[in-house]
Coordinates of C-alpha atoms in Angstrom, one line a residue:
X1 CA 46.5 -16.0 -177.8
X2 CA 46.6 -13.4 -180.7
X3 CA 44.3 -15.9 -182.3
X4 CA 42.1 -15.5 -179.8
X5 CA 41.7 -11.9 -179.2
X6 CA 41.6 -11.8 -183.3
X7 CA 38.1 -13.8 -183.5
X8 CA 36.7 -12.3 -180.4
X9 CA 37.3 -9.1 -182.0
X10 CA 35.4 -10.7 -185.3
X11 CA 32.8 -11.5 -183.1
X12 CA 32.0 -8.2 -181.7
X13 CA 32.3 -6.5 -185.2
X14 CA 29.8 -8.5 -186.5
X15 CA 27.6 -8.8 -183.2
X16 CA 27.6 -4.8 -183.9
X17 CA 26.7 -4.7 -187.2
X18 CA 24.1 -6.9 -186.4
X19 CA 22.1 -5.1 -183.5
X20 CA 23.3 -1.6 -185.2
X21 CA 19.7 -0.5 -186.0
X22 CA 18.7 -1.0 -182.7
X23 CA 20.5 1.6 -181.7
X24 CA 20.5 3.7 -184.6
X25 CA 24.0 3.7 -185.3
X26 CA 25.5 4.0 -188.6
X27 CA 25.4 1.5 -191.1
X28 CA 28.2 -0.1 -193.1
X29 CA 28.6 0.6 -196.6
X30 CA 29.7 -2.0 -198.9
X31 CA 31.3 -1.7 -202.2
X32 CA 31.7 -5.0 -204.8
X33 CA 36.0 -5.4 -204.4
X34 CA 38.7 -8.0 -203.7
X35 CA 41.1 -8.9 -200.7
X36 CA 43.8 -11.4 -201.1
X37 CA 44.7 -13.3 -198.6
X38 CA 49.0 -14.0 -197.9
X39 CA 49.0 -16.9 -199.3
X40 CA 47.8 -15.5 -202.7
X41 CA 44.2 -16.7 -202.7
X42 CA 41.7 -14.1 -204.1
X43 CA 38.7 -13.4 -202.4
X44 CA 35.7 -11.4 -204.3
X45 CA 32.1 -10.5 -203.1
X46 CA 30.8 -7.3 -201.3
X47 CA 33.8 -5.8 -198.8
X48 CA 33.9 -3.2 -195.9
X49 CA 36.3 -1.6 -193.8
X50 CA 35.9 -1.0 -190.6
X51 CA 39.1 2.0 -189.0
X52 CA 39.2 1.1 -185.5
X53 CA 39.0 -2.6 -185.2
X54 CA 41.3 -3.0 -188.2
X55 CA 39.0 -5.8 -189.8
X56 CA 37.6 -6.3 -193.4
X57 CA 34.2 -7.9 -194.0
X58 CA 33.4 -9.8 -196.4
X59 CA 29.4 -10.1 -197.5
X60 CA 29.4 -13.5 -199.5
X61 CA 26.0 -13.5 -201.8
X62 CA 24.2 -16.1 -199.5
X63 CA 24.3 -13.5 -196.7
X64 CA 27.0 -14.6 -194.7
X65 CA 29.5 -12.1 -193.0
X66 CA 33.3 -13.2 -192.8
X67 CA 36.5 -11.1 -190.8
X68 CA 39.6 -10.8 -191.9
X69 CA 42.2 -8.9 -190.1
X70 CA 45.4 -7.7 -191.2
X71 CA 47.1 -11.0 -190.0
X72 CA 45.5 -13.0 -192.9
X73 CA 44.7 -10.6 -195.6
X74 CA 48.0 -8.7 -197.6
X75 CA 45.8 -6.4 -199.6
X76 CA 42.4 -5.7 -200.5
X77 CA 39.8 -2.5 -202.2
X78 CA 37.6 -1.5 -204.4
X79 CA 36.2 1.7 -206.4
X80 CA 34.1 3.9 -204.6
X81 CA 31.5 5.8 -206.6
X82 CA 31.5 8.8 -203.2
X83 CA 34.8 9.9 -204.4
X84 CA 35.5 7.9 -208.2
X85 CA 38.3 6.6 -207.6
X86 CA 39.9 3.2 -206.6
X87 CA 41.1 2.0 -203.2
X88 CA 43.7 0.3 -202.0
X89 CA 44.3 -1.5 -198.5
X90 CA 47.8 -3.0 -197.4
X91 CA 48.7 -4.9 -194.2
X92 CA 52.2 -3.2 -193.1
X93 CA 54.3 -3.8 -190.2
X94 CA 52.8 -1.0 -187.6
X95 CA 57.0 -0.9 -185.8
X96 CA 56.6 2.5 -184.2
X97 CA 56.1 1.7 -180.5
X98 CA 58.1 0.1 -178.7
X99 CA 55.7 -2.9 -178.6
X100 CA 56.5 -5.7 -180.4
X101 CA 55.6 -4.9 -184.2
X102 CA 52.3 -5.9 -185.5
X103 CA 50.8 -5.7 -189.0
X104 CA 47.8 -3.1 -190.1
X105 CA 46.5 -2.1 -193.0
X106 CA 47.1 1.4 -194.4
X107 CA 45.5 3.1 -197.3
X108 CA 47.2 3.9 -200.1
X109 CA 46.6 7.6 -201.1
X110 CA 50.1 8.1 -203.0
X111 CA 52.0 5.0 -205.1
X112 CA 55.2 6.0 -206.6
X113 CA 58.7 6.3 -205.2
X114 CA 57.4 7.8 -202.1
X115 CA 53.8 6.1 -201.3
X116 CA 51.9 7.5 -198.7
X117 CA 50.4 5.9 -196.8
X118 CA 47.4 6.8 -193.7
X119 CA 45.1 4.9 -190.8
X120 CA 42.7 6.3 -188.5
X121 CA 43.9 8.5 -185.9
X122 CA 42.5 7.3 -182.5
X123 CA 40.4 9.8 -181.1
X124 CA 41.0 11.0 -177.2
X125 CA 39.2 12.6 -173.9
X126 CA 35.2 12.9 -174.5
X127 CA 35.4 12.4 -178.3
X128 CA 36.4 9.1 -177.9
X129 CA 34.0 8.4 -175.2
X130 CA 31.0 9.3 -177.4
X131 CA 31.7 7.4 -180.0
X132 CA 33.0 4.1 -178.6
X133 CA 31.0 1.7 -180.8
X134 CA 32.9 0.2 -182.9
X135 CA 30.3 0.4 -185.8
X136 CA 31.0 4.9 -185.8
X137 CA 33.8 3.7 -187.8
X138 CA 32.8 1.4 -190.9
X139 CA 34.1 3.3 -193.4
X140 CA 31.5 6.2 -194.5
X141 CA 32.5 9.1 -198.1
X142 CA 32.0 11.8 -194.4
X143 CA 35.8 9.9 -192.9
X144 CA 37.2 8.9 -196.4
X145 CA 37.0 12.5 -197.6
X146 CA 38.1 14.3 -194.2
X147 CA 41.8 14.0 -194.0
X148 CA 42.0 15.5 -189.7
X149 CA 40.6 12.0 -189.3
X150 CA 43.9 10.2 -190.3
X151 CA 47.4 10.4 -189.4
X152 CA 49.7 10.2 -192.5
X153 CA 52.9 8.3 -193.6
X154 CA 56.1 7.8 -196.2
X155 CA 56.7 4.7 -196.6
X156 CA 59.8 3.8 -197.3
X157 CA 62.0 1.0 -196.5
X158 CA 60.4 -0.9 -193.6
X159 CA 60.3 2.3 -192.1
X160 CA 57.2 4.1 -191.6
X161 CA 58.5 7.8 -192.1
X162 CA 55.6 10.4 -189.8
X163 CA 54.5 13.1 -192.2
X164 CA 53.9 15.5 -188.7
X165 CA 58.2 15.0 -189.2
X166 CA 58.2 16.0 -192.2
X167 CA 61.3 18.1 -193.5
X168 CA 63.0 15.9 -190.5
X169 CA 61.8 12.7 -191.9
X170 CA 61.2 12.9 -194.9
X171 CA 62.2 15.6 -196.9
X172 CA 65.9 16.2 -195.7
X173 CA 66.3 12.3 -196.3
X174 CA 64.8 11.7 -199.0
X175 CA 63.6 14.7 -201.0
X176 CA 66.7 16.9 -201.4
X177 CA 67.9 15.5 -204.5
X178 CA 65.5 17.3 -206.3
X179 CA 65.7 20.2 -204.3
X180 CA 65.7 22.9 -206.4
X181 CA 63.4 22.1 -208.4
X182 CA 60.9 21.5 -205.8
X183 CA 61.6 25.0 -203.4
X184 CA 60.6 26.8 -207.6
X185 CA 57.3 25.1 -207.4
X186 CA 56.1 25.8 -203.6
X187 CA 57.3 29.4 -205.1
X188 CA 55.3 28.7 -208.0
X189 CA 52.0 27.6 -206.8
X190 CA 52.2 29.2 -203.8
X191 CA 52.2 25.8 -202.1
X192 CA 52.0 25.7 -197.7
X193 CA 54.4 23.1 -197.5
X194 CA 53.4 22.9 -193.9
X195 CA 49.7 22.3 -194.2
X196 CA 49.3 18.1 -194.0
X197 CA 48.1 19.7 -197.7
X198 CA 50.7 21.2 -199.6
X199 CA 53.1 18.0 -198.6
X200 CA 50.8 15.5 -199.7
X201 CA 50.9 18.1 -203.1
X202 CA 55.3 18.0 -202.4
X203 CA 55.3 14.4 -202.8
X204 CA 53.3 14.1 -205.1
X205 CA 55.4 16.5 -207.3
X206 CA 58.4 14.3 -206.1
X207 CA 57.2 10.8 -207.1
X208 CA 56.6 12.8 -210.9
X209 CA 60.2 14.4 -211.0
X210 CA 61.9 11.6 -210.5
X211 CA 59.6 9.0 -212.3
X212 CA 60.0 11.8 -215.6
X213 CA 64.4 12.0 -214.7
X214 CA 66.3 10.4 -217.6
X215 CA 69.0 8.6 -215.1
X216 CA 65.7 7.0 -213.4
X217 CA 63.5 6.2 -216.9
X218 CA 67.5 4.1 -217.6
X219 CA 67.5 2.6 -214.7
X220 CA 64.3 0.5 -215.2
X221 CA 65.1 -0.2 -218.6
X222 CA 67.9 -1.1 -217.8
X223 CA 65.8 -3.2 -214.7
X224 CA 63.4 -4.9 -217.4
X225 CA 66.2 -5.8 -220.0
X226 CA 68.3 -7.9 -217.0
X227 CA 64.8 -9.4 -216.4

């Protein structure tokens, strides 16, 4: 049943993609990149990601389009020249709901001891009706740079911890080993740690502290020598 649903969704995405010009829908932006399947097969070509359908499209050299879901692809990415950075997406188990866990694509925002990932925030009400066509959710520069379009999480030990519950779910259980340094950093830079941007900056600072800590450096060297 799941396979049929994925195939149907993929067919709809291709249909909307081919018919978009007739309805004045936004064109997808293609990026040269690569995707890695779960069996480690590497495919290269032009990629476009649809946040709503959670499908990555691969355009082959002969113009053919292939669609892949998080059940098929482990990770993919490209260099985004509009924002001058390499963007990486990874398939993770989304176990936040009471329903069965399923693989979902997340974009990696911060990589380190605490990795921050994000996914599209689902529209509600009138906004949901106005932008019901999947073509509106093909990755675009305006969308990618607007943090308000996304939900952010720390991915820790197989669990997604929402930045909306930053102090309870992230700071207190994971970051208090550097509590004094982080508090000083907040005061020195007048950081609003109740805003999304402030929390992202604070997590990045925490990762830097862990990286610079002689204790963690010694641990990393010990692991490297064992390998």
